[in-house]
Short mmCIF file of C-alpha atoms in Angstrom, two decimals:
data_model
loop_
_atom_site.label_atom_id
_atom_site.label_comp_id
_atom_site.label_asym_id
_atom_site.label_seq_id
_atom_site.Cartn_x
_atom_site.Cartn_y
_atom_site.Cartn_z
CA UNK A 1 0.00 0.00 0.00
CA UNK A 2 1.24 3.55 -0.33
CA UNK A 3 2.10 5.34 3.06
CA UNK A 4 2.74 9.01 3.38
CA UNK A 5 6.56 9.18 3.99
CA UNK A 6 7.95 12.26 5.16
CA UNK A 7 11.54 13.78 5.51
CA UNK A 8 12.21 16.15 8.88
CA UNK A 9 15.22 17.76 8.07
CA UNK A 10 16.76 18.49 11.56
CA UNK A 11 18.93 21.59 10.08
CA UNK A 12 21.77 20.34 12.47
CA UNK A 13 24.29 23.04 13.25
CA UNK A 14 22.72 25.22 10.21
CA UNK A 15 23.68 21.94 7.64
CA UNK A 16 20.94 20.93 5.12
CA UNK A 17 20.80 17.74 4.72
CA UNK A 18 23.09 16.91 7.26
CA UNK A 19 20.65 14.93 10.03
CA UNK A 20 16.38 13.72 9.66
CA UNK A 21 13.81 12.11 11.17
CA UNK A 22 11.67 10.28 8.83
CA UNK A 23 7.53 10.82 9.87
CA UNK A 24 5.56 8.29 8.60
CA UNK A 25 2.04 8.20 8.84
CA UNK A 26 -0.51 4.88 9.36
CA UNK A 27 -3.98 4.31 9.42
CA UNK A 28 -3.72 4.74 13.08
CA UNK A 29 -1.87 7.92 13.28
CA UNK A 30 1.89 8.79 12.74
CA UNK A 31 5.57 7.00 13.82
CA UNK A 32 9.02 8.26 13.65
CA UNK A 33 12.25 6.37 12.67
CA UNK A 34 15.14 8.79 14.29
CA UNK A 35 14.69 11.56 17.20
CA UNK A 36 17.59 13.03 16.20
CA UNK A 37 19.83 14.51 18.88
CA UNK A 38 18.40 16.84 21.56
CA UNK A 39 20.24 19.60 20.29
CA UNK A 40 17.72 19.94 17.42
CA UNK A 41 14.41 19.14 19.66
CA UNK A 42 13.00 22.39 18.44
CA UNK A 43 13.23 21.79 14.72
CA UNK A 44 12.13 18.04 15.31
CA UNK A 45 8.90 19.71 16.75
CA UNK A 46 8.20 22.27 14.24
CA UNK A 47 8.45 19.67 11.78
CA UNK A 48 6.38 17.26 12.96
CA UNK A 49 3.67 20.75 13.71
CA UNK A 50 3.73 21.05 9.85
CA UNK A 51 2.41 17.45 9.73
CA UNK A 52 -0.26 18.90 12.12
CA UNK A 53 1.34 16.32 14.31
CA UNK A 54 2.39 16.68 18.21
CA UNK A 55 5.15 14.93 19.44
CA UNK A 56 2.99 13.68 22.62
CA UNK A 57 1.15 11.94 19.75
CA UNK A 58 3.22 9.57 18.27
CA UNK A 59 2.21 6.23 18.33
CA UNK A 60 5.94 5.31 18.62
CA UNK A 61 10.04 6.02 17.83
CA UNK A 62 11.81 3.31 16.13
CA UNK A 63 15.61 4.28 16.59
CA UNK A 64 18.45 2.37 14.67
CA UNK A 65 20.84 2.55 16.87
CA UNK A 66 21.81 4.82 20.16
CA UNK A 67 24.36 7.13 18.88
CA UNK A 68 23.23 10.91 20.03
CA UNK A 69 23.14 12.17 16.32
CA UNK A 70 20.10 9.26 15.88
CA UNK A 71 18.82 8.86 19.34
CA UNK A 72 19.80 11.79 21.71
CA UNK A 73 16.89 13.11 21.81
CA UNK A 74 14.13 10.23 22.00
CA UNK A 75 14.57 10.95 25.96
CA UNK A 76 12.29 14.01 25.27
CA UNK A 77 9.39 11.87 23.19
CA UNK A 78 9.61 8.75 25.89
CA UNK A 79 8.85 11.81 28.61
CA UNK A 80 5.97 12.73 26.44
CA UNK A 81 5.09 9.13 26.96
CA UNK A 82 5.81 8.13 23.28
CA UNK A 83 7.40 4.10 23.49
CA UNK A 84 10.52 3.78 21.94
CA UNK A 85 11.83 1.02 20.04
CA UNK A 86 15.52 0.40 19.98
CA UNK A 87 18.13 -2.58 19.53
CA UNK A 88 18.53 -4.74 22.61
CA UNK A 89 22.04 -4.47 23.03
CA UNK A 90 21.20 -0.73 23.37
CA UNK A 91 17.73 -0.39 24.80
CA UNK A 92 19.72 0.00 28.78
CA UNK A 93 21.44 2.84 27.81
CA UNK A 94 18.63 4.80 27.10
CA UNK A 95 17.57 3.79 30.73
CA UNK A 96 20.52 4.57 32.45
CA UNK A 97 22.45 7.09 30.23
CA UNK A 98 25.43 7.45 32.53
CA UNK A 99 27.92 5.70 30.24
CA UNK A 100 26.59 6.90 27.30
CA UNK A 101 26.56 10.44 28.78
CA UNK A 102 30.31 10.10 30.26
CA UNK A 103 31.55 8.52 27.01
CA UNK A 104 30.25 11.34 24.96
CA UNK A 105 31.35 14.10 27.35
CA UNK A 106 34.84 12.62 27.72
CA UNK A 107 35.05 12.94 23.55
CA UNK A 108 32.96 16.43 23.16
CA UNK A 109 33.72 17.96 26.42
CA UNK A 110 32.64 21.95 26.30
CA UNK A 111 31.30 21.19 22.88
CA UNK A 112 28.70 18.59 24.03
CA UNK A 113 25.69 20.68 24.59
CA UNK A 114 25.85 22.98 21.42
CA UNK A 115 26.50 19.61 19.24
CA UNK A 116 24.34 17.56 20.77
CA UNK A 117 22.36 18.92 23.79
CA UNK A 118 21.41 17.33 27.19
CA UNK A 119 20.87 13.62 27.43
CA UNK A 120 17.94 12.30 30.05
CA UNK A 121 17.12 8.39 30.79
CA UNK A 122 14.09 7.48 28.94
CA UNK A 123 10.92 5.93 31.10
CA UNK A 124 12.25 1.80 31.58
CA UNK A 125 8.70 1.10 30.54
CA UNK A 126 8.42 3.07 27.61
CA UNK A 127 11.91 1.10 25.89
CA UNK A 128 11.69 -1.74 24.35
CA UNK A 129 14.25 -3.98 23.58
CA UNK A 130 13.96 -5.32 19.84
CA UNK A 131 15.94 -8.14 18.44
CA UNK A 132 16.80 -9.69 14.84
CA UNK A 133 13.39 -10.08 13.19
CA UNK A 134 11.01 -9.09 15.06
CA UNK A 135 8.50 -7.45 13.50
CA UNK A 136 7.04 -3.94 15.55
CA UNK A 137 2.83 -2.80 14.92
CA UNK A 138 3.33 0.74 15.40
CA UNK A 139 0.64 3.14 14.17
CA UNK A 140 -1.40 0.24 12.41
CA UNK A 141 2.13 -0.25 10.48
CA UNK A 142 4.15 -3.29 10.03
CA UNK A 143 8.10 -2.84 10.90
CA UNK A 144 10.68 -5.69 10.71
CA UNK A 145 13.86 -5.07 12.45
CA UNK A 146 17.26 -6.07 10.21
CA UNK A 147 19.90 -6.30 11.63
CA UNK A 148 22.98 -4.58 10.40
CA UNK A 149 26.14 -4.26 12.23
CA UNK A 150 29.34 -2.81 10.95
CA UNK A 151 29.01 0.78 11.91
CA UNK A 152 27.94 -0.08 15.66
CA UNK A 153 27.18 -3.57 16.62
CA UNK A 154 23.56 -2.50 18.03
CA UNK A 155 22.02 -1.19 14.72
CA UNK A 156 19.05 -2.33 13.13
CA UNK A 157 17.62 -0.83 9.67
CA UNK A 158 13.89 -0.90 9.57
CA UNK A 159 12.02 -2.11 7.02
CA UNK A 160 8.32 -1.00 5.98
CA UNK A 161 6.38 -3.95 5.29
CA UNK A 162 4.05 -4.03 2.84
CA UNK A 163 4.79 -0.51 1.66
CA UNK A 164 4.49 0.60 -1.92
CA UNK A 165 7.68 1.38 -3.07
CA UNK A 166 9.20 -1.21 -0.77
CA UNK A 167 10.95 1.11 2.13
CA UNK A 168 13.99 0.40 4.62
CA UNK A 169 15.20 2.83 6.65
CA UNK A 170 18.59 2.28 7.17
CA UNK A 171 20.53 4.70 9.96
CA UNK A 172 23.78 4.57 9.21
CA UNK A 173 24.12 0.97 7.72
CA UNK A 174 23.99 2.45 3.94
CA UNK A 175 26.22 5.72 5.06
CA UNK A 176 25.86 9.19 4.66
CA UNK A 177 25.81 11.04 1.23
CA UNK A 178 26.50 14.87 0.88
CA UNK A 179 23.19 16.69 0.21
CA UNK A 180 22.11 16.75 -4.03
CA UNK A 181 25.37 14.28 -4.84
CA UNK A 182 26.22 10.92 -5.30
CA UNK A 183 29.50 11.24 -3.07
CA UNK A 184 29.47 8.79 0.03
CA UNK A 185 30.59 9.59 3.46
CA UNK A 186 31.23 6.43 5.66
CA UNK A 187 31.03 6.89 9.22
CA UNK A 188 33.29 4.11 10.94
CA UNK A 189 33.31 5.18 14.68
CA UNK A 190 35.13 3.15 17.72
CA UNK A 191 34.33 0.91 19.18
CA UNK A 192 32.56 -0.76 17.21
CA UNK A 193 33.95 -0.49 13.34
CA UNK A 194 33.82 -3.79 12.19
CA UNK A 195 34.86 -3.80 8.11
CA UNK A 196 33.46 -8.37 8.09
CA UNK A 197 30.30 -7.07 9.76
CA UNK A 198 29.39 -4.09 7.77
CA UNK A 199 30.09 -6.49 4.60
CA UNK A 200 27.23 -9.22 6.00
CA UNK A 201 25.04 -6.08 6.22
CA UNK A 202 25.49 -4.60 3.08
CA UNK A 203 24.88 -8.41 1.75
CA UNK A 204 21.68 -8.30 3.60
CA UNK A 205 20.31 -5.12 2.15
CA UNK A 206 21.60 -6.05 -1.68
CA UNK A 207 19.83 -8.99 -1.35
CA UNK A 208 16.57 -7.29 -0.33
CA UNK A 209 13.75 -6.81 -1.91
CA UNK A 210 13.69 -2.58 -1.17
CA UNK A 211 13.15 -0.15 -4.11
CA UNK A 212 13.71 2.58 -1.85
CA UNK A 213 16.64 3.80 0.77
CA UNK A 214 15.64 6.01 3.08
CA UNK A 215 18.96 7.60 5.32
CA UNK A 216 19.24 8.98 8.34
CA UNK A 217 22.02 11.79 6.56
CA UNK A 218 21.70 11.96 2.81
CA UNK A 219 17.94 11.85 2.02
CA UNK A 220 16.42 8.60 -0.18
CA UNK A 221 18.47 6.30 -2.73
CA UNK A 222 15.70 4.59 -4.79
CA UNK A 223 15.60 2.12 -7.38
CA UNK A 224 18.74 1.06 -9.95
CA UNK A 225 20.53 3.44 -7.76
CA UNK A 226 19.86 1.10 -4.73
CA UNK A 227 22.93 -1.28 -6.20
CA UNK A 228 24.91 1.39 -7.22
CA UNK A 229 24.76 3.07 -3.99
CA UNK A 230 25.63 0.20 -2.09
CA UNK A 231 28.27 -1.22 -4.50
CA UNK A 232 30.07 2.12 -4.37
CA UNK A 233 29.84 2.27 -0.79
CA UNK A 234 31.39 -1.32 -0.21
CA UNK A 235 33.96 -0.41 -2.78
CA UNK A 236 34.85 2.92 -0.31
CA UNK A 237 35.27 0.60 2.74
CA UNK A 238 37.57 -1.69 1.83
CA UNK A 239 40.08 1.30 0.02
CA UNK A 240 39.57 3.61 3.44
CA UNK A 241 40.49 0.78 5.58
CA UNK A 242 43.50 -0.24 3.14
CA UNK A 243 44.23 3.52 3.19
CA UNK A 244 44.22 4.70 7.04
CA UNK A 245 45.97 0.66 7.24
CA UNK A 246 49.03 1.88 5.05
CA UNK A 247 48.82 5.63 6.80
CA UNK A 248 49.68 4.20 10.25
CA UNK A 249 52.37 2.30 9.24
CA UNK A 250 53.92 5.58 8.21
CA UNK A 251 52.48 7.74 10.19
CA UNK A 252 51.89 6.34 13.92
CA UNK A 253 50.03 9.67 14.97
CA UNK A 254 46.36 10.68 14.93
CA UNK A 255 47.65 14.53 14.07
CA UNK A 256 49.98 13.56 11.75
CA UNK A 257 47.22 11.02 9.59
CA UNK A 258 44.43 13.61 9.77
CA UNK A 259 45.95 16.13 7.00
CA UNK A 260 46.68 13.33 4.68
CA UNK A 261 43.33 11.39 5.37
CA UNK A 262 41.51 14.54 4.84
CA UNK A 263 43.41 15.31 1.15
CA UNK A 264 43.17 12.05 0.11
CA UNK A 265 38.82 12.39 0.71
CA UNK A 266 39.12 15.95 -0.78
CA UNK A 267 40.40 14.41 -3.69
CA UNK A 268 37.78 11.96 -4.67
CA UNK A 269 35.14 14.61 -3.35
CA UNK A 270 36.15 16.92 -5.81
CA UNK A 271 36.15 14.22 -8.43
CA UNK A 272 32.36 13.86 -7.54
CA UNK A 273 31.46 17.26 -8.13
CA UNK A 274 31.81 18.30 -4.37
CA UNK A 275 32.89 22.06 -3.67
CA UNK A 276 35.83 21.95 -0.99
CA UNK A 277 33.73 24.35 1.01
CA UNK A 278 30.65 21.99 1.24
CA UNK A 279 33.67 19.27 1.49
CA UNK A 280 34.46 21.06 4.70
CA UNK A 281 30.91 21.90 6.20
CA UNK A 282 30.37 17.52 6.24
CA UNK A 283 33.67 15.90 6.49
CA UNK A 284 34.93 17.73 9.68
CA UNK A 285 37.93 17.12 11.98
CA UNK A 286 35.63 15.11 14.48
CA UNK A 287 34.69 12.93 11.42
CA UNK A 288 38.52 12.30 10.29
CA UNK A 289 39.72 11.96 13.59
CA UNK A 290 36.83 9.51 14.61
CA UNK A 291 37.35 7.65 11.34
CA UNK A 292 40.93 7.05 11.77
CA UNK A 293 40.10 5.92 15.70
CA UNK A 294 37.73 3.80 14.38
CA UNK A 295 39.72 1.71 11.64
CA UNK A 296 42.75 1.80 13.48
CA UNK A 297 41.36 0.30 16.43
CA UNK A 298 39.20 -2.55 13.81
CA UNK A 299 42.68 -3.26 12.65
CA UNK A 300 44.40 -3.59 16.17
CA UNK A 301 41.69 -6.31 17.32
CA UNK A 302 41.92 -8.08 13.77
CA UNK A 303 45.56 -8.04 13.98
CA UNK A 304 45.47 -9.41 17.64
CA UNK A 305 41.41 -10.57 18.28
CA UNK A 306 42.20 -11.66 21.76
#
């Protein structure tokens, strides 16, 4: 059947295009896939006010995984009463945020509340854990959680059943793409980057029967650009990790990588049609510098998987 799908661009720090929530609406009223982080809890409500929606109205927040830019602010709707759906693996941190709250302070220090606001524990009664498969009735919708690892080991995509072009919402599973291009940023944070993993998942979504991509940073991929999309980002994968693999052999350092991490991106950004001032606005230092953390630590435990 055909379901009213709609975009909330979260304008994160001022970026098009850089963070949504996706609003889709059922016969029994309206579900989100993303809060977004706290930080934009303002935008996330206007948008959802152009829907004629409020937030205390949701029938129910299906999250892909816990990271703050996807989840940090679901705290807010889950205080509004709204369930949330989430990943078992990382349904008690939304309970008891402490780690989650010390892990991102320790990495964003001063810089946490402007980037991504205040984090709160979410009702225990309102989470609930989801595994492999299960399928979710939310708003007289049917969801089935996929699982897809790679980027963080508690992600699911969602997938729309029954929808009309076949939908899957995939977080961060499919990456990120720089608003109105093709280019493809991959986001492979510690500790969790795991190259074998994110290969099964891509495996699982090529071998779907979606027409239609919908990502949490990029907008939708639809149709014959579905296997391009994904081939391209598998292809990017593998030559990053080779890349940052050879880079640390030369160049031990996080500060001395960075500069030559960041060229080497330019380049094929530039190839794609990317302005190096657009380059700039997506692909910041916390990106590089959590992308080389990332692989570099995959590598270390591959090397040595004690």
């Amino acid at each position: 059947m055909t379901i009213r799908i709609q975009q909330i661009d979260l304008d994160y720090l001022g970026l098009p295009g850089a963070i949504a929530a996706w609003a889709i609406e059922g016969p029994d009223g309206w579900v989100l896939v993303e809060s977004g982080p706290e930080s934009c809890w303002s935008t996330l409500q206007s948008g959802l006010r152009s829907l004629s929606v409020a937030p205390a109205d949701l029938k129910g927040v299906l999250l892909t995984h816990i990271h703050l830019d996807h989840a940090g602010g679901a705290w807010r709707l889950a205080q509004l009463g709204v369930p949330i759906h989430v990943h078992e693996r990382g349904a008690r941190h939304l309970v008891n945020p402490e780690k989650l709250l010390a892990s991102a302070q320790r990495i964003y220090g001063d810089d946490m509340d402007r980037l991504w606001g205040s984090l709160e524990a979410c009702p225990e009664h309102l989470v609930h854990p989801v595994s492999d498969g299960d399928r979710i009735q939310v708003a007289g919708l049917d969801f089935l959680a996929v699982e897809t690892p790679g980027h963080a080991c508690h992600h699911h995509a969602w997938s729309l059943e029954g929808s009309d072009p076949a939908t899957i919402f995939t977080g961060d599973a499919a990456a990120m793409l720089i608003p109105d291009s093709h280019w493809i940023s991959i986001p492979m944070p510690p500790p969790e980057m795991d190259l074998e993993a994110w290969d099964a998942s891509l495996d699982r979504l090529e071998g779907g029967h979606w027409s239609r991509l919908c990502l949490t940073h990029g907008g939708m991929v639809e149709n014959s650009d579905i296997s391009i999309h994904l081939r391209n980002l598998r292809k990017g994968l593998h030559e990053q990790v080779a890349f940052i693999g050879e880079l640390r052999e030369k160049h031990p350092d996080l500060e001395s990588q960075r500069p030559i991490y960041r060229s080497w991106l330019l380049e094929s950004a530039l190839e794609a049609g990317i302005s190096e001032s657009i380059f700039n606005q997506f692909v910041s230092v916390g990106l590089l510098n959590m992308n080389l953390s990332g692989v570099s630590r995959y590598l270390n435990l591959a090397s040595d998987p004690r």
